[in-house]
CSV table of C-alpha atoms in Angstrom, one decimal:
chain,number,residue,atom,x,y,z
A,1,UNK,CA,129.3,70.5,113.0
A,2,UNK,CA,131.6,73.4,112.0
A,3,UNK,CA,131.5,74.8,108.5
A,4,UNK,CA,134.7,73.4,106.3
A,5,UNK,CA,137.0,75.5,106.0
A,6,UNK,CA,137.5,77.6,102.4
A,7,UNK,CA,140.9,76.7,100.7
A,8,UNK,CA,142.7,80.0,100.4
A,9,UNK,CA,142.8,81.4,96.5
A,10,UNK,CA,145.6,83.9,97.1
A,11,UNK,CA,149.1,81.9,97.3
A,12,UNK,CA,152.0,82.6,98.8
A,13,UNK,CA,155.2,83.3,97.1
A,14,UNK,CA,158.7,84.7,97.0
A,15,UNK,CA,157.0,88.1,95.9
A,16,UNK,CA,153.4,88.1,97.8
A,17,UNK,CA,154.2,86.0,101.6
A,18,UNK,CA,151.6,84.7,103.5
A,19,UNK,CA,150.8,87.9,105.4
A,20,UNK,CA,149.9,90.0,102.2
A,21,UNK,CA,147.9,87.1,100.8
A,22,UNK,CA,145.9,87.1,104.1
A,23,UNK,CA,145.3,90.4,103.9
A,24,UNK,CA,144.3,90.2,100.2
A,25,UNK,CA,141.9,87.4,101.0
A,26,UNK,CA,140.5,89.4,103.9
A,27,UNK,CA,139.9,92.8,101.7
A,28,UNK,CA,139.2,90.7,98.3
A,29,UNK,CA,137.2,87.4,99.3
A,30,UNK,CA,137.4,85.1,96.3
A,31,UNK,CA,140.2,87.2,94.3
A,32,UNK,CA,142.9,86.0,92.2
A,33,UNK,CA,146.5,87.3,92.7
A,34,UNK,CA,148.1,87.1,88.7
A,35,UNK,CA,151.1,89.4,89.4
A,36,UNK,CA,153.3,90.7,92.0
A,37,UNK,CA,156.3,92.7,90.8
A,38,UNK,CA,158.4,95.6,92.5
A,39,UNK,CA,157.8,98.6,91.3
A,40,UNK,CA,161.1,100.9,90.0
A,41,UNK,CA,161.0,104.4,91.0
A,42,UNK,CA,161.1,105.9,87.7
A,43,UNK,CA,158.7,104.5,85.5
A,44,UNK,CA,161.4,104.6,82.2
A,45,UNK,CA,163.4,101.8,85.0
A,46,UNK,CA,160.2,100.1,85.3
A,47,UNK,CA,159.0,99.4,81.8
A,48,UNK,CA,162.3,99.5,80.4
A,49,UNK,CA,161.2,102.0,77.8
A,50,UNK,CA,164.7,103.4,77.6
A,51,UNK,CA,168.0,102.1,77.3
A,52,UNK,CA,170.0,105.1,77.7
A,53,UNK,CA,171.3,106.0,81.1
A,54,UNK,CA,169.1,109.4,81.3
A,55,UNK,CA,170.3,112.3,83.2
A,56,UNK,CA,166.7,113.1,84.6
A,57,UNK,CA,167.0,108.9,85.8
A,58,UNK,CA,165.9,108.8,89.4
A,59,UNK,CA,167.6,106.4,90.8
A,60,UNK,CA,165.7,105.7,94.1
A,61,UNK,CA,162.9,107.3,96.5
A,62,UNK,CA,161.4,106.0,100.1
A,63,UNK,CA,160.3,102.9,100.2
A,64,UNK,CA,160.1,99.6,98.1
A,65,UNK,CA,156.7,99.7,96.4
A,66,UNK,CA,155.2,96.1,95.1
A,67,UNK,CA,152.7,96.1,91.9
A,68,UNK,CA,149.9,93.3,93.1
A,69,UNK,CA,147.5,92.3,90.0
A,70,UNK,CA,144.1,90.7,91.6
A,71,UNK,CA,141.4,89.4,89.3
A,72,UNK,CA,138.2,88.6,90.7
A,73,UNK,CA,135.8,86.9,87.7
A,74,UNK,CA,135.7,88.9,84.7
A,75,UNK,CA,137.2,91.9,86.4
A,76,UNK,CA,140.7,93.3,87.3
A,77,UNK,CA,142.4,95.6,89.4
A,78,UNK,CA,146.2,96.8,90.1
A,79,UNK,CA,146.8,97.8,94.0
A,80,UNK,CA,150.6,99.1,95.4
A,81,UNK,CA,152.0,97.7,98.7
A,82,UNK,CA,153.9,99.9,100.4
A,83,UNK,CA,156.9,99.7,102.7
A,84,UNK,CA,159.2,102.4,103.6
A,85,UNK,CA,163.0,101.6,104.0
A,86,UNK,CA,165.7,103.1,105.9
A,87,UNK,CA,167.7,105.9,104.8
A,88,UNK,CA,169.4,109.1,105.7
A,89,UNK,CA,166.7,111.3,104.7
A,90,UNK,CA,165.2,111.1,108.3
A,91,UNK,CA,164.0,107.4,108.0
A,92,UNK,CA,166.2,105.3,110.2
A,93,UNK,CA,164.3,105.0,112.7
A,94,UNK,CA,161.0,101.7,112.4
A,95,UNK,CA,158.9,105.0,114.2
A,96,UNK,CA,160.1,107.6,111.0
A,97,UNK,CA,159.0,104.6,108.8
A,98,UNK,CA,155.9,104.4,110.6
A,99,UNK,CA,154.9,107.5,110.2
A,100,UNK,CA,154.9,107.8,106.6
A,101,UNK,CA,152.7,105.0,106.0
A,102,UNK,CA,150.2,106.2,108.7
A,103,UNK,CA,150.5,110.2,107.7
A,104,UNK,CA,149.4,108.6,104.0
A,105,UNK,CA,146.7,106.7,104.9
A,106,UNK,CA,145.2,110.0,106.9
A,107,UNK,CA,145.6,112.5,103.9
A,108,UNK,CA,145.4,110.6,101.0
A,109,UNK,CA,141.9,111.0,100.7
A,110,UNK,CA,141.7,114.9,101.6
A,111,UNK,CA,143.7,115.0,97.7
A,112,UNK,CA,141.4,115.2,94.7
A,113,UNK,CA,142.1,112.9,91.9
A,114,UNK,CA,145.0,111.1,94.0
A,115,UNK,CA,144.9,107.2,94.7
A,116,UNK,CA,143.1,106.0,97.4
A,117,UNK,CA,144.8,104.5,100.2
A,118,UNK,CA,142.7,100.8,101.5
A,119,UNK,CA,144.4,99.6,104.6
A,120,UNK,CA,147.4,100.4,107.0
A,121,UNK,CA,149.0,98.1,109.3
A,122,UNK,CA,151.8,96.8,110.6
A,123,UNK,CA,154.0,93.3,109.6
A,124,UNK,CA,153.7,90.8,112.5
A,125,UNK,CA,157.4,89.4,112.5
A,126,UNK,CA,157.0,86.9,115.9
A,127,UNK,CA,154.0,85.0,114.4
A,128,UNK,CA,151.7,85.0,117.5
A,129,UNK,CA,149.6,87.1,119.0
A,130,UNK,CA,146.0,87.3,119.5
A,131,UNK,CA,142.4,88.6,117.1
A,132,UNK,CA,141.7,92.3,117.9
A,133,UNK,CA,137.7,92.2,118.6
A,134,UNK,CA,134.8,93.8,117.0
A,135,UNK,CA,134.6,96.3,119.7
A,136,UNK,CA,135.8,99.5,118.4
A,137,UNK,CA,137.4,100.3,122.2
A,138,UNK,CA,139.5,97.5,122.0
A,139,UNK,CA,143.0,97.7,122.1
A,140,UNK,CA,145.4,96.4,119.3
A,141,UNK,CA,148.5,95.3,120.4
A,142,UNK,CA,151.7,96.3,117.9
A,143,UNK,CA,153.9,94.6,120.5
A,144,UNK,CA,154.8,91.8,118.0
A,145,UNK,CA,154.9,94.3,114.7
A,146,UNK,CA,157.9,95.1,112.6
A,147,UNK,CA,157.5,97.6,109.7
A,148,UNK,CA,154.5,99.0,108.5
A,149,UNK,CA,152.8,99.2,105.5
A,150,UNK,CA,150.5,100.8,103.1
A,151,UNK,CA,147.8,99.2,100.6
A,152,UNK,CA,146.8,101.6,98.1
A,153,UNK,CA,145.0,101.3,94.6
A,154,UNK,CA,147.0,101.8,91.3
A,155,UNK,CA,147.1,104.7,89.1
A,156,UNK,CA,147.0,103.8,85.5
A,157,UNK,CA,148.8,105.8,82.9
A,158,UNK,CA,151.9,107.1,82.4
A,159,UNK,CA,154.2,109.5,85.0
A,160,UNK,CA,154.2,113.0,83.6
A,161,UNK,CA,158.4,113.0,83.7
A,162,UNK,CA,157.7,110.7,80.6
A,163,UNK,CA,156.0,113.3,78.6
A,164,UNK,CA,159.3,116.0,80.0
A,165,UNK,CA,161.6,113.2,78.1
A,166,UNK,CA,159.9,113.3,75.1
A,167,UNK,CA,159.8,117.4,74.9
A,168,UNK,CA,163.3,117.8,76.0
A,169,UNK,CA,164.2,115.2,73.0
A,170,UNK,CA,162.1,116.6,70.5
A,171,UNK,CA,162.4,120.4,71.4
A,172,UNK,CA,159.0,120.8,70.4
A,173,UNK,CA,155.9,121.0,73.0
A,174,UNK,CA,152.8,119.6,71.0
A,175,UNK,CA,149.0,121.4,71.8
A,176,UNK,CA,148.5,118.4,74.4
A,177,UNK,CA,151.3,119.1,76.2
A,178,UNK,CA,150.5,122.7,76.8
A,179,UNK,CA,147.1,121.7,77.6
A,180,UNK,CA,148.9,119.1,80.5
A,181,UNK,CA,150.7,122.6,81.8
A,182,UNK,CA,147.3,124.4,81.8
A,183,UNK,CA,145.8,121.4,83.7
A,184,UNK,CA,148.5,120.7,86.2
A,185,UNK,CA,148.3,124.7,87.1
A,186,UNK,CA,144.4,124.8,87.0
A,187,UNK,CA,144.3,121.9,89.6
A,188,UNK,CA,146.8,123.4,91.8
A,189,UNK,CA,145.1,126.9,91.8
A,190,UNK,CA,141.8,125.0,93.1
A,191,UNK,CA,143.4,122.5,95.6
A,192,UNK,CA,145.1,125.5,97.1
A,193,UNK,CA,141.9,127.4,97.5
A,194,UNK,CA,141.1,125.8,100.6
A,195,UNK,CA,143.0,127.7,103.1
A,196,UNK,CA,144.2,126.6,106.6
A,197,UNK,CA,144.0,129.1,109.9
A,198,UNK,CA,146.2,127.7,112.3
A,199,UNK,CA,149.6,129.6,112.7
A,200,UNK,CA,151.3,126.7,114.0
A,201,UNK,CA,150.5,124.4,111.2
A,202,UNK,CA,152.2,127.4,108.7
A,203,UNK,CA,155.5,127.7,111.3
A,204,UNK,CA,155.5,123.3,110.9
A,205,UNK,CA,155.8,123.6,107.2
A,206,UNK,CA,158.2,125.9,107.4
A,207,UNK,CA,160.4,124.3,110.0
A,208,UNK,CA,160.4,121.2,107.6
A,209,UNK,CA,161.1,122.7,104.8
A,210,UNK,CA,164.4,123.6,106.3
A,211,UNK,CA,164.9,120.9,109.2
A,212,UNK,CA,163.3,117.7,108.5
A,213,UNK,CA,165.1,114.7,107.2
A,214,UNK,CA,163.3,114.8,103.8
A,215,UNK,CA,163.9,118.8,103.8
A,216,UNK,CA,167.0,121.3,103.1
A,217,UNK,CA,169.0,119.8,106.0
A,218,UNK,CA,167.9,116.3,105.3
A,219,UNK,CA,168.7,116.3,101.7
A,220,UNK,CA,172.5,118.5,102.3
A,221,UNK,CA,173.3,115.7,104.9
A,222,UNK,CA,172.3,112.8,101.6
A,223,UNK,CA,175.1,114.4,99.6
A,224,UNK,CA,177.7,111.8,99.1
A,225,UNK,CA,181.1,113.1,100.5
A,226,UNK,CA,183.2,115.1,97.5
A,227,UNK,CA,180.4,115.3,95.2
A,228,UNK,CA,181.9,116.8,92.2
A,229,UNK,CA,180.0,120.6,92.0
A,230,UNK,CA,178.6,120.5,95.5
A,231,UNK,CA,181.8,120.8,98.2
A,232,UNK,CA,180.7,120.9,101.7
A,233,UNK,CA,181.5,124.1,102.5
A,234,UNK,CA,179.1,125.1,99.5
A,235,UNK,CA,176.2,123.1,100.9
A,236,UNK,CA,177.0,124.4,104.5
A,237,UNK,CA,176.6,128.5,103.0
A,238,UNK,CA,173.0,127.4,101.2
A,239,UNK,CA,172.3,125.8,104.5
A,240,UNK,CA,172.8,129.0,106.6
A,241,UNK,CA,171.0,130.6,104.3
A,242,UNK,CA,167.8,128.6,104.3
A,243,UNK,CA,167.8,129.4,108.1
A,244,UNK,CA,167.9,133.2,107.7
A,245,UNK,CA,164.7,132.1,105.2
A,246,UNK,CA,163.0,130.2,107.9
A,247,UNK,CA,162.7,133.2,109.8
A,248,UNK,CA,161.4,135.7,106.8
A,249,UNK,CA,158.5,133.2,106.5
A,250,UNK,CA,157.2,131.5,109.5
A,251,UNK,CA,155.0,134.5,110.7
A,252,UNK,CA,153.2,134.5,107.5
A,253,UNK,CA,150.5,131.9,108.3
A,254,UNK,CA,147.8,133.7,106.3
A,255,UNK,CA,149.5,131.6,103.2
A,256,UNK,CA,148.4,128.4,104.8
A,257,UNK,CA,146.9,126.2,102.7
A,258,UNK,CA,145.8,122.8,101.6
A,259,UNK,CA,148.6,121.4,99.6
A,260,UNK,CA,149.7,117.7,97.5
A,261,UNK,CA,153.6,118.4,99.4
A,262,UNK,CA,155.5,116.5,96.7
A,263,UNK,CA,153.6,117.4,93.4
A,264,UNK,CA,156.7,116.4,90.7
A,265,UNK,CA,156.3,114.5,87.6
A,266,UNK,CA,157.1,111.0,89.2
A,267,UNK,CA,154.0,112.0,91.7
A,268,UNK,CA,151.5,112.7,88.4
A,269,UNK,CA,150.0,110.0,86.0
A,270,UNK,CA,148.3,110.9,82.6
A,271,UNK,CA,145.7,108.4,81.4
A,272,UNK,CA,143.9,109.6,78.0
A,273,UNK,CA,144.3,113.4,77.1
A,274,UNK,CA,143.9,115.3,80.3
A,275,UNK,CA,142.9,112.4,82.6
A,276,UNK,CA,145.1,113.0,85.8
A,277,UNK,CA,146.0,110.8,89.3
A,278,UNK,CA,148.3,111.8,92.5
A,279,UNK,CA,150.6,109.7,93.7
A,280,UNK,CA,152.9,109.8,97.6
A,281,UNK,CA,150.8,113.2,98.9
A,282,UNK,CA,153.3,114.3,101.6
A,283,UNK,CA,153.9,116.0,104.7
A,284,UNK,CA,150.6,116.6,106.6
A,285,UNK,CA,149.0,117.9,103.1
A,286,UNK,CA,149.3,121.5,104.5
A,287,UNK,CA,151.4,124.4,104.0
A,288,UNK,CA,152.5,127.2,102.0
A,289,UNK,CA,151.6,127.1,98.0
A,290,UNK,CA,154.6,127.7,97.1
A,291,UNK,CA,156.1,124.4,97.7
A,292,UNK,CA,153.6,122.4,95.2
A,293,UNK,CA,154.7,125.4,92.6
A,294,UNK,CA,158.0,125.4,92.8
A,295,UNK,CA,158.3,121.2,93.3
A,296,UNK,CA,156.9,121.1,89.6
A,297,UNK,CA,158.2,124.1,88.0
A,298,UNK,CA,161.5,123.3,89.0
A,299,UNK,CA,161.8,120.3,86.7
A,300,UNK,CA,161.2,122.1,83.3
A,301,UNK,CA,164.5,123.5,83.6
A,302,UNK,CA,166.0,120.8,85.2
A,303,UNK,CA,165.2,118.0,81.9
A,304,UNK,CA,166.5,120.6,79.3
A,305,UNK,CA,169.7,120.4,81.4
A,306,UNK,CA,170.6,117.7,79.2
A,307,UNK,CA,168.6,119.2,76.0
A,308,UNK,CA,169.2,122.9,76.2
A,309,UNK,CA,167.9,123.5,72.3
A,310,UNK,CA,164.5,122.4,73.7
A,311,UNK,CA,164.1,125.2,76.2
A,312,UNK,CA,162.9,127.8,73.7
A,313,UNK,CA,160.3,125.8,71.4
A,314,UNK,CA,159.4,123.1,74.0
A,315,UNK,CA,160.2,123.0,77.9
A,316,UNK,CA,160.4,126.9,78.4
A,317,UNK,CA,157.1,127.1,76.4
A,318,UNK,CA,155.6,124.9,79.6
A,319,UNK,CA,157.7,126.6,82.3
A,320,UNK,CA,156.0,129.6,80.7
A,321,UNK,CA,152.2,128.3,80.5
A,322,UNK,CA,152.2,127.1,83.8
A,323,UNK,CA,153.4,130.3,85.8
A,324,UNK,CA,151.4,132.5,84.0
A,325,UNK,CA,148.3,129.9,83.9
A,326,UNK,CA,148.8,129.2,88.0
A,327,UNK,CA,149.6,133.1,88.8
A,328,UNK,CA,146.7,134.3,86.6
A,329,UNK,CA,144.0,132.2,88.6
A,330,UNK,CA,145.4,132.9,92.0
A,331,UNK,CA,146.8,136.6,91.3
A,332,UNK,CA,149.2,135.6,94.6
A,333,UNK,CA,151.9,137.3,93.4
A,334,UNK,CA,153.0,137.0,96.9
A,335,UNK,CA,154.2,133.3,96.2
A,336,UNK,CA,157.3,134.8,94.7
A,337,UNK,CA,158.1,136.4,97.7
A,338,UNK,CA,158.4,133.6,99.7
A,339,UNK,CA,159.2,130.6,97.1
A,340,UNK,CA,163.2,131.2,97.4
A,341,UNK,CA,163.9,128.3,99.4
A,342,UNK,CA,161.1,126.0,98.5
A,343,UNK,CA,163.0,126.4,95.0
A,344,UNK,CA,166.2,125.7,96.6
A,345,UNK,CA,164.9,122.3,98.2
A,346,UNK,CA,163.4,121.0,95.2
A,347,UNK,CA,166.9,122.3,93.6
A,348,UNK,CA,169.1,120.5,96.1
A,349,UNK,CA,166.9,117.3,95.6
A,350,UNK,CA,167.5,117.0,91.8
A,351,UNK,CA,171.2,118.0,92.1
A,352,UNK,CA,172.0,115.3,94.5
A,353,UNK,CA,173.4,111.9,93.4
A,354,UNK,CA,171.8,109.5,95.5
A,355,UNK,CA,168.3,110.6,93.4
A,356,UNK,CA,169.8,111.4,89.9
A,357,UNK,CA,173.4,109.6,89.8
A,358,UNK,CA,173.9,110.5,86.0
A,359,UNK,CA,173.8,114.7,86.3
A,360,UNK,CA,176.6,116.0,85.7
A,361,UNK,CA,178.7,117.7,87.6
A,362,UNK,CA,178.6,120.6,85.2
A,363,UNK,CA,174.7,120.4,85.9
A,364,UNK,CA,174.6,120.4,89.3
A,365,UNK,CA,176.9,123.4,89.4
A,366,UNK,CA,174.4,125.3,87.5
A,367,UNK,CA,171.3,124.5,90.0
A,368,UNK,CA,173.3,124.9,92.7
A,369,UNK,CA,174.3,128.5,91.4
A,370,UNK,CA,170.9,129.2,90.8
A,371,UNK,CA,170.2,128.3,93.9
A,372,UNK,CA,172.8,130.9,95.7
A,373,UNK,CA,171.2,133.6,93.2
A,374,UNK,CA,167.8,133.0,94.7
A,375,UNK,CA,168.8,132.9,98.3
A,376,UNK,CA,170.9,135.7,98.2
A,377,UNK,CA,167.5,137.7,95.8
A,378,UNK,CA,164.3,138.9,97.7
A,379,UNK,CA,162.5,137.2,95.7
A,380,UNK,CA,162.1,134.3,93.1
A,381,UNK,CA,162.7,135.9,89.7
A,382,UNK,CA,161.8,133.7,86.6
A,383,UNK,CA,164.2,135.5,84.5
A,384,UNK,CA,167.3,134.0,86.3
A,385,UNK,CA,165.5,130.6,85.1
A,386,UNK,CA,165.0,131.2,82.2
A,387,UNK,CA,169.0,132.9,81.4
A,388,UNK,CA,170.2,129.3,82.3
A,389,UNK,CA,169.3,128.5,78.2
A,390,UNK,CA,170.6,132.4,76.8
């Protein structure tokens, strides 16, 4: 007499369908689901905290995350579902959207301090289709799969661009947030301690930072047609000169090194004090150093944009701390050698509308110029920064 069968404790609903409660049953036995809410790509969206239609708003990012609240007993635990969406930024293709889930669930864990990543799969959409086995040599079939997905645990605290709001509205940096600075440097110099020898790896990274979808020509070909600041024929010069770039850099594979690949203040969480998470670790988690640097340090200058008075007592005071915290335990000077165009990526990322729609076109003008001084210099020079706020 077979054994009757369990009633399921995870429900379906408009949020959570059947599939994702199967899972969560599967991975969770006896669990609870309380919540499941979509997650807003800027956490001031999110929680509402602000009314105000900030210029520093980021208005979308790669995928459509979904908040699950489980409760099993007395305890409870937040998990993310992930699904990546199409878009222009080299994901509209189901195989581009595949590989960011899958490329996530193999480095997440090589990433101190970052979420872990539980389970990736793909969505059955036909609704048949056979058990894959015990046997680890058996074959599963994704015949019958739509889009993939990603099942990571939650990060609880608040997104560092929060505490870059407060500073640029305040134009005052408290002892906490230059200790934050100080951390955020620290943990980069050690994560990019582990160094890489493989040449091709180096010549990858660079030929994304220029060519891939999410990269330089990615993000010029996301520009919205007439964006006010950022003509085509503008774009098209910074373009040509990221190439010449490319070729200054991909023979220099001694830089190689472990790296986060999208380390910005929407990728870090503060809990308590100095208590610190990763989010979205990106791109293979290898490449030069310069591109976790610059992908932080850019957006100092970028949220006094809107508060230039808070550049000299506030967000210059962290621009400041974190060079000279990260250069001082690395003494690779060489980074600004090489960091021209990762500075112009991460500058062509936060100029362009489809991620922060309220800039200005005065702004964007300004990063965009900066960008064309860089380029056109042999190296990154902090001063130019920091003359944007003279």
């Amino acid at each position: 007499m077979s054994a009757p069968t369990q009633p399921p404790t995870i429900r379906a609903t408009a949020k959570a369908p059947p599939g994702l409660c199967r899972l969560l049953e599967r991975l969770f036995p006896g669990a609870v689901l309380v919540e499941a809410r979509p997650l807003a790509p800027d956490a001031a969206a999110d929680s509402g905290a602000s009314g105000e239609a900030e210029e520093t708003g980021k208005a979308s990012g790669y995928g459509e995350p979904l908040l699950l609240r489980l409760r099993q007993g007395d305890h409870e635990q937040r998990l993310v579902f992930h699904t990546a969406t199409p878009n222009e930024f080299g994901h509209d293709r189901r195989s581009d959207r595949a590989q960011i889930n899958l490329l996530s669930y193999d480095t997440f864990g090589r990433i101190p301090r970052h979420v872990r990543a539980l389970d990736v799969g793909a969505i059955r959409h036909l609704g048949h289709g056979g058990q894959a086995g015990q046997d680890p040599g058996d074959l599963l079939s994704l015949r019958d799969a739509g889009e993939f997905y990603l099942l990571t645990t939650y990060a609880e605290g608040t997104v560092y661009a929060e505490d870059l709001r407060r500073v640029a509205r305040s134009g005052a940096a408290s002892p906490l947030d230059l200790a934050r600075a100080q951390a955020l440097a620290r943990y980069l110099v050690d994560l990019h301690r582990e160094r890489r020898h493989e040449p091709l790896l180096y010549r990858r990274a660079v030929r994304d930072l220029v060519g891939h979808g999410e990269g330089i020509f990615g993000v010029i070909d996301g520009y919205p047609e007439h964006t006010p600041g950022a003509p085509a024929e503008r774009l098209r010069a910074i373009e040509q000169r990221a190439v010449e770039w490319r070729w200054k850099l991909r023979d220099r594979a001694g830089r190689l090194a472990r790296t986060h690949g999208d380390f910005h203040p929407f990728n870090i969480v503060f809990g308590r004090d100095l208590e610190l998470t990763l989010l979205d670790a990106s791109r293979g988690c290898v490449g030069d150093p310069a591109d976790d640097v610059t992908c932080l340090a850019i957006n100092y200058p970028f949220f006094a944009l809107e508060h230039p008075r808070a550049w000299k007592g506030g967000l210059g005071l962290l621009w400041r701390t974190f060079w000279d915290t990260y250069l001082e335990g690395t003494h690779d000077e060489a980074l600004l050698d090489v960091a021209p165009p990762f500075w112009a990526w991460r500058a062509l990322v936060v100029a362009n509308p489809r991620f922060y729609p309220a800039l200005p076109a005065e702004a964007r003008d300004r990063l965009l110029t900066l960008v064309e001084r860089m380029l056109a210099a042999p190296r990154l020079e902090l001063e130019q920064v920091e003359a944007l706020f003279q």
